[in-house]
mmCIF file of C-alpha atoms in Angstrom:
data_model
loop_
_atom_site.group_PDB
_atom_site.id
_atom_site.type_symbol
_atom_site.label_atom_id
_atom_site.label_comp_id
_atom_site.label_asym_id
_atom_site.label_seq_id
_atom_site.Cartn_x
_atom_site.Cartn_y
_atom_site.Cartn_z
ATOM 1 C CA UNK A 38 107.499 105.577 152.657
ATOM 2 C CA UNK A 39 107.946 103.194 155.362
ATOM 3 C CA UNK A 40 109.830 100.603 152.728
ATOM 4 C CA UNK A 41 111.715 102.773 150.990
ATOM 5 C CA UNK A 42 113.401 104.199 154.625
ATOM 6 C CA UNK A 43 113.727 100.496 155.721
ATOM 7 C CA UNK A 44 115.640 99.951 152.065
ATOM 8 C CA UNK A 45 117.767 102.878 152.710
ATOM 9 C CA UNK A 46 118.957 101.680 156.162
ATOM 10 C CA UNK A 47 118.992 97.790 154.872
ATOM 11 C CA UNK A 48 121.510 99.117 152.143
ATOM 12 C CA UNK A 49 123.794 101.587 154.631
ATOM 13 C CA UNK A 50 124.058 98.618 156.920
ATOM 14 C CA UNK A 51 125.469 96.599 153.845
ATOM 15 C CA UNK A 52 127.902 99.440 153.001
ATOM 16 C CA UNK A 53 128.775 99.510 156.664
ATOM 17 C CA UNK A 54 129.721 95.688 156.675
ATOM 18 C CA UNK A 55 131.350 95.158 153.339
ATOM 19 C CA UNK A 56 133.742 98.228 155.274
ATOM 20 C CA UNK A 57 134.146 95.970 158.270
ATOM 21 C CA UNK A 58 134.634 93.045 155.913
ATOM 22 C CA UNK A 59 137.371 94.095 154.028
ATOM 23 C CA UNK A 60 139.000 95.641 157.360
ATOM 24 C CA UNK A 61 138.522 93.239 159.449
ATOM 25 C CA UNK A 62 138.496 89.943 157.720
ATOM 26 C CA UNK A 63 140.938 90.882 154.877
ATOM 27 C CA UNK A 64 143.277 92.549 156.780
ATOM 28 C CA UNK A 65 143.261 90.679 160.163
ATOM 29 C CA UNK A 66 142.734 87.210 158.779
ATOM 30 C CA UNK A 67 145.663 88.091 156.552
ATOM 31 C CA UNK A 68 147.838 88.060 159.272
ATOM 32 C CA UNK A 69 146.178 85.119 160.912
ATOM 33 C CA UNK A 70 147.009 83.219 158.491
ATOM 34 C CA UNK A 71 150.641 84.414 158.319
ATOM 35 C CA UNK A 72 150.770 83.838 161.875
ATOM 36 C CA UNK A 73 149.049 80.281 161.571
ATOM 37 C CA UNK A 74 151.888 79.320 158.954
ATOM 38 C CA UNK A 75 154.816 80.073 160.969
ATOM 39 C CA UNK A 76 153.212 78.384 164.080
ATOM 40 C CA UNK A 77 153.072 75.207 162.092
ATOM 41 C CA UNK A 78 156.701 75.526 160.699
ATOM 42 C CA UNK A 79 157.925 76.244 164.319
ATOM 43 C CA UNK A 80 155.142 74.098 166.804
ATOM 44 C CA UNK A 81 153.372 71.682 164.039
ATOM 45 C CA UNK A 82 149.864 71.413 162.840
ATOM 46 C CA UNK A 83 148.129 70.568 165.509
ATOM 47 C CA UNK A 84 149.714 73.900 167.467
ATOM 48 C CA UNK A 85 148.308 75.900 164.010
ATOM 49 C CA UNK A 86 145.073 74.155 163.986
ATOM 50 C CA UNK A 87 144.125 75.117 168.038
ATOM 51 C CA UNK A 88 145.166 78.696 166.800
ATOM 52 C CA UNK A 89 142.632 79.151 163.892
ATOM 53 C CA UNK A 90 140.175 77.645 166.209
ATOM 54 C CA UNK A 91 140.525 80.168 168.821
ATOM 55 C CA UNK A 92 140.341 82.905 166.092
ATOM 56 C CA UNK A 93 137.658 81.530 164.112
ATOM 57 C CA UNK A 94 135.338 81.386 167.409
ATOM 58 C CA UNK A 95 136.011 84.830 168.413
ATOM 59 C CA UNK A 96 135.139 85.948 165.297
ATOM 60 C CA UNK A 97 132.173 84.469 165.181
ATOM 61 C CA UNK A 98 131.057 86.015 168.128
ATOM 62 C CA UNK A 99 131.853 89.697 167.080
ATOM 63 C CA UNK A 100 129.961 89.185 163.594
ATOM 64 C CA UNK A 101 127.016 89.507 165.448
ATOM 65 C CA UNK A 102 127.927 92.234 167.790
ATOM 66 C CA UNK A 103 129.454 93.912 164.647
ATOM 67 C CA UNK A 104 126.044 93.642 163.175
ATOM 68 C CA UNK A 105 124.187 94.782 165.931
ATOM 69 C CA UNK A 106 122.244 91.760 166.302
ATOM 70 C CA UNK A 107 121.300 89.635 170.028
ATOM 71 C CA UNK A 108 121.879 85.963 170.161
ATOM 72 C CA UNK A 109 120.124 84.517 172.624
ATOM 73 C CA UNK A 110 121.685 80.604 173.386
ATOM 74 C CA UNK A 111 120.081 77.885 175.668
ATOM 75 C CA UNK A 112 120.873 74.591 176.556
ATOM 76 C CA UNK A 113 125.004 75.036 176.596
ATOM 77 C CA UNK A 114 124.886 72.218 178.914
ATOM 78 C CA UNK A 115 124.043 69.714 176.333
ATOM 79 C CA UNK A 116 127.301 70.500 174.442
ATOM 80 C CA UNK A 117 129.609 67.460 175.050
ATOM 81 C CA UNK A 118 132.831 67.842 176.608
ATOM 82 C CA UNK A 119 134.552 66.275 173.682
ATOM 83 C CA UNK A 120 134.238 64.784 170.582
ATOM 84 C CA UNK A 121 133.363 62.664 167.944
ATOM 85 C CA UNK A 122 129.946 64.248 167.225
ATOM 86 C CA UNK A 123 128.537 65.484 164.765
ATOM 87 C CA UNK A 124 126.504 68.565 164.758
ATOM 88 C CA UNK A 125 123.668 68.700 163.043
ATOM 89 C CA UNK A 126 121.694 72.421 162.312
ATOM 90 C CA UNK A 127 118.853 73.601 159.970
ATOM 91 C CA UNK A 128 120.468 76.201 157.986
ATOM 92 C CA UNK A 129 118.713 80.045 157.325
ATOM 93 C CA UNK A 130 121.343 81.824 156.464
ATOM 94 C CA UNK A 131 125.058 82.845 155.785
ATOM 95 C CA UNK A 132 125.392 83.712 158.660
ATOM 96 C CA UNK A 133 124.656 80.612 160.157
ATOM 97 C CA UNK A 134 128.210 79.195 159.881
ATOM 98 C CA UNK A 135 129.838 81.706 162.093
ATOM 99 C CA UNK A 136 126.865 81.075 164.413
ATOM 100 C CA UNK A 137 128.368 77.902 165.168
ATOM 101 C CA UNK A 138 131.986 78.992 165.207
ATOM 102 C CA UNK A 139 131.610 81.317 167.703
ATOM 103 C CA UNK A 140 128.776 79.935 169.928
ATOM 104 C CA UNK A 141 128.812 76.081 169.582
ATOM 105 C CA UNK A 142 132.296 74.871 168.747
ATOM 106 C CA UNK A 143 135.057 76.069 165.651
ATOM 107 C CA UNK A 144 133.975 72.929 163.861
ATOM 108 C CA UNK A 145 134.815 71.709 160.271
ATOM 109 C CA UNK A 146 131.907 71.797 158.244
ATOM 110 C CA UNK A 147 130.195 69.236 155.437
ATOM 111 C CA UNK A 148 129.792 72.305 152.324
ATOM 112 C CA UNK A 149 129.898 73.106 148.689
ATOM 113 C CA UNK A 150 132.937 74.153 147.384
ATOM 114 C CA UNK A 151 132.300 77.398 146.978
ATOM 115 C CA UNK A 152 132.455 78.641 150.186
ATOM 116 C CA UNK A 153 136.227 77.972 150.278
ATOM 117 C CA UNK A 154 136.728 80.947 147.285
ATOM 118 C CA UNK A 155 135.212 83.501 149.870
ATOM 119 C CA UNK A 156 138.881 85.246 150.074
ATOM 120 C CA UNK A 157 140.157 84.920 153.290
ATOM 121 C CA UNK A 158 137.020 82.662 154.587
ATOM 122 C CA UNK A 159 137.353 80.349 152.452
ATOM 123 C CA UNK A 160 140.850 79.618 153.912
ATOM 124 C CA UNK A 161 139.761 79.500 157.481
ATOM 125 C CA UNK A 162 137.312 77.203 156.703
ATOM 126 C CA UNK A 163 139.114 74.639 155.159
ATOM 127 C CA UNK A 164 142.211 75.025 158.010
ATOM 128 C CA UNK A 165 139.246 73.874 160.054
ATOM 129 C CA UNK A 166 139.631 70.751 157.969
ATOM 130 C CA UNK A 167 135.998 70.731 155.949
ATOM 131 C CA UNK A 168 135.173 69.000 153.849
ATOM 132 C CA UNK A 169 133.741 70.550 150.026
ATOM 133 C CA UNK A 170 131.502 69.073 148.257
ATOM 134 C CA UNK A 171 131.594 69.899 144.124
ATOM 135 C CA UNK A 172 127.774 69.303 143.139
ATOM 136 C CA UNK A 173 128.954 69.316 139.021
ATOM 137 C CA UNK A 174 130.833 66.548 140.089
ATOM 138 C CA UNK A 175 128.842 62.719 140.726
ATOM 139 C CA UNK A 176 131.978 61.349 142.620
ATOM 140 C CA UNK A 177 132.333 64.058 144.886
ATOM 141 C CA UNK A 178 129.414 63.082 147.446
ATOM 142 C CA UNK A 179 131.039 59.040 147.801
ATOM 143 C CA UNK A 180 134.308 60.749 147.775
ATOM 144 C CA UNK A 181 133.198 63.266 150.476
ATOM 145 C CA UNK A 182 131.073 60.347 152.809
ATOM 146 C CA UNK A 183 134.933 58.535 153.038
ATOM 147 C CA UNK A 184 136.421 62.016 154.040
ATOM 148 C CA UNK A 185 133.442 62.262 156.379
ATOM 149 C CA UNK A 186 133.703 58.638 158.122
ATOM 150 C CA UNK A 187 137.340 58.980 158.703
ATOM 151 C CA UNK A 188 137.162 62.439 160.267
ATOM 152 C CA UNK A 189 134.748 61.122 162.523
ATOM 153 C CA UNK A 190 136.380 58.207 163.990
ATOM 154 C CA UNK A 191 139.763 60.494 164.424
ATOM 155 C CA UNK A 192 137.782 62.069 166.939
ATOM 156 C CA UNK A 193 136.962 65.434 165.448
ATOM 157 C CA UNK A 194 133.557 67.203 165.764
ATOM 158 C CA UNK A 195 132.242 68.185 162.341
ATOM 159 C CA UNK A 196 128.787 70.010 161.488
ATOM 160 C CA UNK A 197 126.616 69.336 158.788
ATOM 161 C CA UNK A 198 123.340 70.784 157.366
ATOM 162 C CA UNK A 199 121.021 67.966 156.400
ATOM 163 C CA UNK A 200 118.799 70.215 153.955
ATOM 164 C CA UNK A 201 121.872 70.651 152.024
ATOM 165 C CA UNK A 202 120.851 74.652 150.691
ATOM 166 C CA UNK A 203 119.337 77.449 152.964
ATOM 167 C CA UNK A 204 115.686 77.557 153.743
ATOM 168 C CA UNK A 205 114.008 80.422 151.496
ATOM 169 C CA UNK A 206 111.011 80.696 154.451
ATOM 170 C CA UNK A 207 113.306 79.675 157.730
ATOM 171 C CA UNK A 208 111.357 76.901 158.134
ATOM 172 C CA UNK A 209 113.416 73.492 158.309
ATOM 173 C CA UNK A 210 112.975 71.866 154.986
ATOM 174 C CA UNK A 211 113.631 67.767 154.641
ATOM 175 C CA UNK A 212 116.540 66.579 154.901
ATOM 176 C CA UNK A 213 118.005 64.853 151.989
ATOM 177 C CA UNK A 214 118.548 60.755 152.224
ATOM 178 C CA UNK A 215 122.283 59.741 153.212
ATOM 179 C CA UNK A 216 123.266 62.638 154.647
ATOM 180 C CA UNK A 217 123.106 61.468 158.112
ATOM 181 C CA UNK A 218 124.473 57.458 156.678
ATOM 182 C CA UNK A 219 127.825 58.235 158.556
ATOM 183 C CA UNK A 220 126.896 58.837 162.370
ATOM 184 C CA UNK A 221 124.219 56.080 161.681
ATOM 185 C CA UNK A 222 126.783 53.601 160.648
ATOM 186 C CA UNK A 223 129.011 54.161 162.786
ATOM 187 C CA UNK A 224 127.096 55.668 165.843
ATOM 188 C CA UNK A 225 128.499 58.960 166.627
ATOM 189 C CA UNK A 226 126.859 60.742 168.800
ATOM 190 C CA UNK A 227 124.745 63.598 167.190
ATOM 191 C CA UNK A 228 124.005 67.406 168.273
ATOM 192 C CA UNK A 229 121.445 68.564 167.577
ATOM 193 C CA UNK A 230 120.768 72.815 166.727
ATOM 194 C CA UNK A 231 118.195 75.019 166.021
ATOM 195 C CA UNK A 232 118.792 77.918 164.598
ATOM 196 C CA UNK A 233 115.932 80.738 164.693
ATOM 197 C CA UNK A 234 116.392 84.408 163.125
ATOM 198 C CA UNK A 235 119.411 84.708 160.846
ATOM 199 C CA UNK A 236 117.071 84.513 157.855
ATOM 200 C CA UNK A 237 115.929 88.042 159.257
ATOM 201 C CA UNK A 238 119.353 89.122 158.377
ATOM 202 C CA UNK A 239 120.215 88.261 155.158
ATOM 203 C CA UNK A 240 117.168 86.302 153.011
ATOM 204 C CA UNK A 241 118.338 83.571 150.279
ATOM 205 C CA UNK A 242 118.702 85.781 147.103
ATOM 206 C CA UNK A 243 118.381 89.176 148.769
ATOM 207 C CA UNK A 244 121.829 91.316 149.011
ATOM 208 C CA UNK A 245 120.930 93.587 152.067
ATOM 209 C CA UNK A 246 121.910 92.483 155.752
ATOM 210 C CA UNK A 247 120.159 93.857 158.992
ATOM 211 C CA UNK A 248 120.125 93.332 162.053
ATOM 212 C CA UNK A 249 117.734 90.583 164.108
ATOM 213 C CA UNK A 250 117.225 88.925 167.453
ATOM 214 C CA UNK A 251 118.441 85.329 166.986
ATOM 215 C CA UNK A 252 117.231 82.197 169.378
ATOM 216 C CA UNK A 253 120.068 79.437 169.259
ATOM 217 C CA UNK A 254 118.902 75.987 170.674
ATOM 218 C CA UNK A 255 121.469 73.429 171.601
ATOM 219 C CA UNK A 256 119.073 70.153 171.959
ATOM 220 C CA UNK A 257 119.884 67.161 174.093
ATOM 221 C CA UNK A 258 122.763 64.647 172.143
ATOM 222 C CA UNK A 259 121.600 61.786 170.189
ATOM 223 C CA UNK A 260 122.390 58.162 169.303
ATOM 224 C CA UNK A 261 122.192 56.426 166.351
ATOM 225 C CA UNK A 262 122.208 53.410 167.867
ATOM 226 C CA UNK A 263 118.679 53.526 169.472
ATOM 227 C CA UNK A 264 117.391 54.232 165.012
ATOM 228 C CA UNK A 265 116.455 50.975 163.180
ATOM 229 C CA UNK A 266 117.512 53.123 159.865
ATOM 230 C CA UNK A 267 119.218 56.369 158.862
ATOM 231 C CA UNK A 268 115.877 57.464 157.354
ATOM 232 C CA UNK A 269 114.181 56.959 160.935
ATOM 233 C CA UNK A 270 117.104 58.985 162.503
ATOM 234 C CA UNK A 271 116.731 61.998 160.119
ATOM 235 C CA UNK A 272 112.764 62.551 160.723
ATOM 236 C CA UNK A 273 113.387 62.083 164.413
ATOM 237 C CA UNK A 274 116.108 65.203 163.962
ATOM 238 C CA UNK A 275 114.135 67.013 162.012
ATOM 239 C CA UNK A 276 111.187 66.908 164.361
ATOM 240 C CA UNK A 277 113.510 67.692 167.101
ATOM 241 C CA UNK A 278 114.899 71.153 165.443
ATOM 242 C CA UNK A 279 111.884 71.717 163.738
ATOM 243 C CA UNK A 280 109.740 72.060 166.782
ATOM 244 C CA UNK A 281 111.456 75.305 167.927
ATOM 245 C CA UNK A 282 111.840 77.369 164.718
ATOM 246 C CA UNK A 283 108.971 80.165 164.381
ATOM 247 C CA UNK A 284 108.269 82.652 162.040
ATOM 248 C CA UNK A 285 108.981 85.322 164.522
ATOM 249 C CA UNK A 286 112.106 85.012 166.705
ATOM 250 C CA UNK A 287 110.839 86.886 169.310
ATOM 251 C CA UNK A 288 108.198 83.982 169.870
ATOM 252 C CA UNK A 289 110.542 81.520 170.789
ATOM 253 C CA UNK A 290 112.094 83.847 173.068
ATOM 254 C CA UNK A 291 108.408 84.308 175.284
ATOM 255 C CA UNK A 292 107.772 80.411 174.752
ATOM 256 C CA UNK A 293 111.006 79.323 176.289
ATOM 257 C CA UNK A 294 110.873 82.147 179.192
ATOM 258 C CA UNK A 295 107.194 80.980 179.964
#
């Protein structure tokens, strides 16, 4: 009885957000992006581009208050005044994008291409200037690493997901070779994030969404430079944002307070 009352709230919640989708992100990103267009025809990009940003990150932030959920953030102060970086974050759920928008920085992101046919979303995100990755296509991944490297150096912060999918247990899974080539080459400094409890909200596969209690660590910044080899740099990250993801957020939450 117990599961089938948890199903019926898990499936009002969705109800409730597909509503807020569709009036919020439809209808106000709509005229966002309206806005966004003429700013650029009247003040340039770069006027358009610091709007979207500011948008993007308060949205992020009332996601989560619009689903009821508590994000609990430490170590702000490792966030670096200004870029390059690159941020680099295990990755639970959907909802982990807007995690970062609104909490971390309105970044550009390293993702498949399907995010950017998300109406409306899919538009913010690439304003934000990421970069999509087509898996059907072989060329896409060298064609994306020169995208990657010259964002970089411009002096842009940009966020990446090593694992390259979303974990199916919220544990961090390894992180696939060359995906990290970039900052080691060139030695931008790295962010490092752990992200703990959005895979209580919406599971890989599953189409309900519910609320949870999510832990957000923002690790001390790393360089490349000190890594004899982008392999030894991507266990060292993974150990670093591995060490703080439990089963149960509410763990983390006693652990760090203790």
């Amino acid at each position: 009885m117990k599961k089938v009352l948890e199903t019926i709230k898990a499936v009002l919640f969705t109800i409730w957000l597909i509503i807020g989708f569709f009036g919020v992100v439809i209808v106000y990103g709509s005229y966002v992006l309206i806005k966004a267009n003429i700013l650029e025809k009247r003040k340039g990009a770069k006027a358009s581009q610091e709007y979207i940003r500011t948008v993007v990150s308060w949205f992020g932030k009332v996601t989560f208050k619009f689903l009821n959920s508590k994000i609990s953030v430490y170590g702000e102060k490792n966030i670096p005044q200004e870029g390059p970086y690159v941020i680099v974050a295990n990755h639970q759920s959907i909802f982990d994008i807007p995690l970062i928008l609104g909490y971390i920085y309105p970044t550009a992101f390293i993702a498949k291409k399907e995010l950017s046919m998300i109406p409306i979303l899919g538009s913010f995100i690439k304003r934000l200037g990421s970069i999509l990755i087509d898996r059907s296509n072989v060329k896409s991944g060298a064609i994306a690493l020169k995208k990657f490297a010259k964002l970089s150096q411009s002096g842009e912060i940009i966020t990446i997901f090593p694992e390259g999918t979303r974990s199916l247990d919220g544990q961090v899974g390894e992180f696939k070779k060359g995906t990290l080539l970039i900052p080691f080459r060139y030695n931008i400094k790295i962010l490092p994030i752990t992200i703990d409890g959005t895979i209580n909200m919406s599971k890989k596969g599953s189409l309900f969404i519910k609320p949870s209690n999510i832990n957000l660590f923002i690790h001390e910044p790393v360089e490349p430079k000190h890594f004899a080899s982008e392999g030894e740099l991507r266990e060292c990250l993974k150990s670093i944002i591995g060490e703080k993801v439990t089963s149960e957020p509410q763990l983390a939450l006693k652990e760090t307070r203790s």
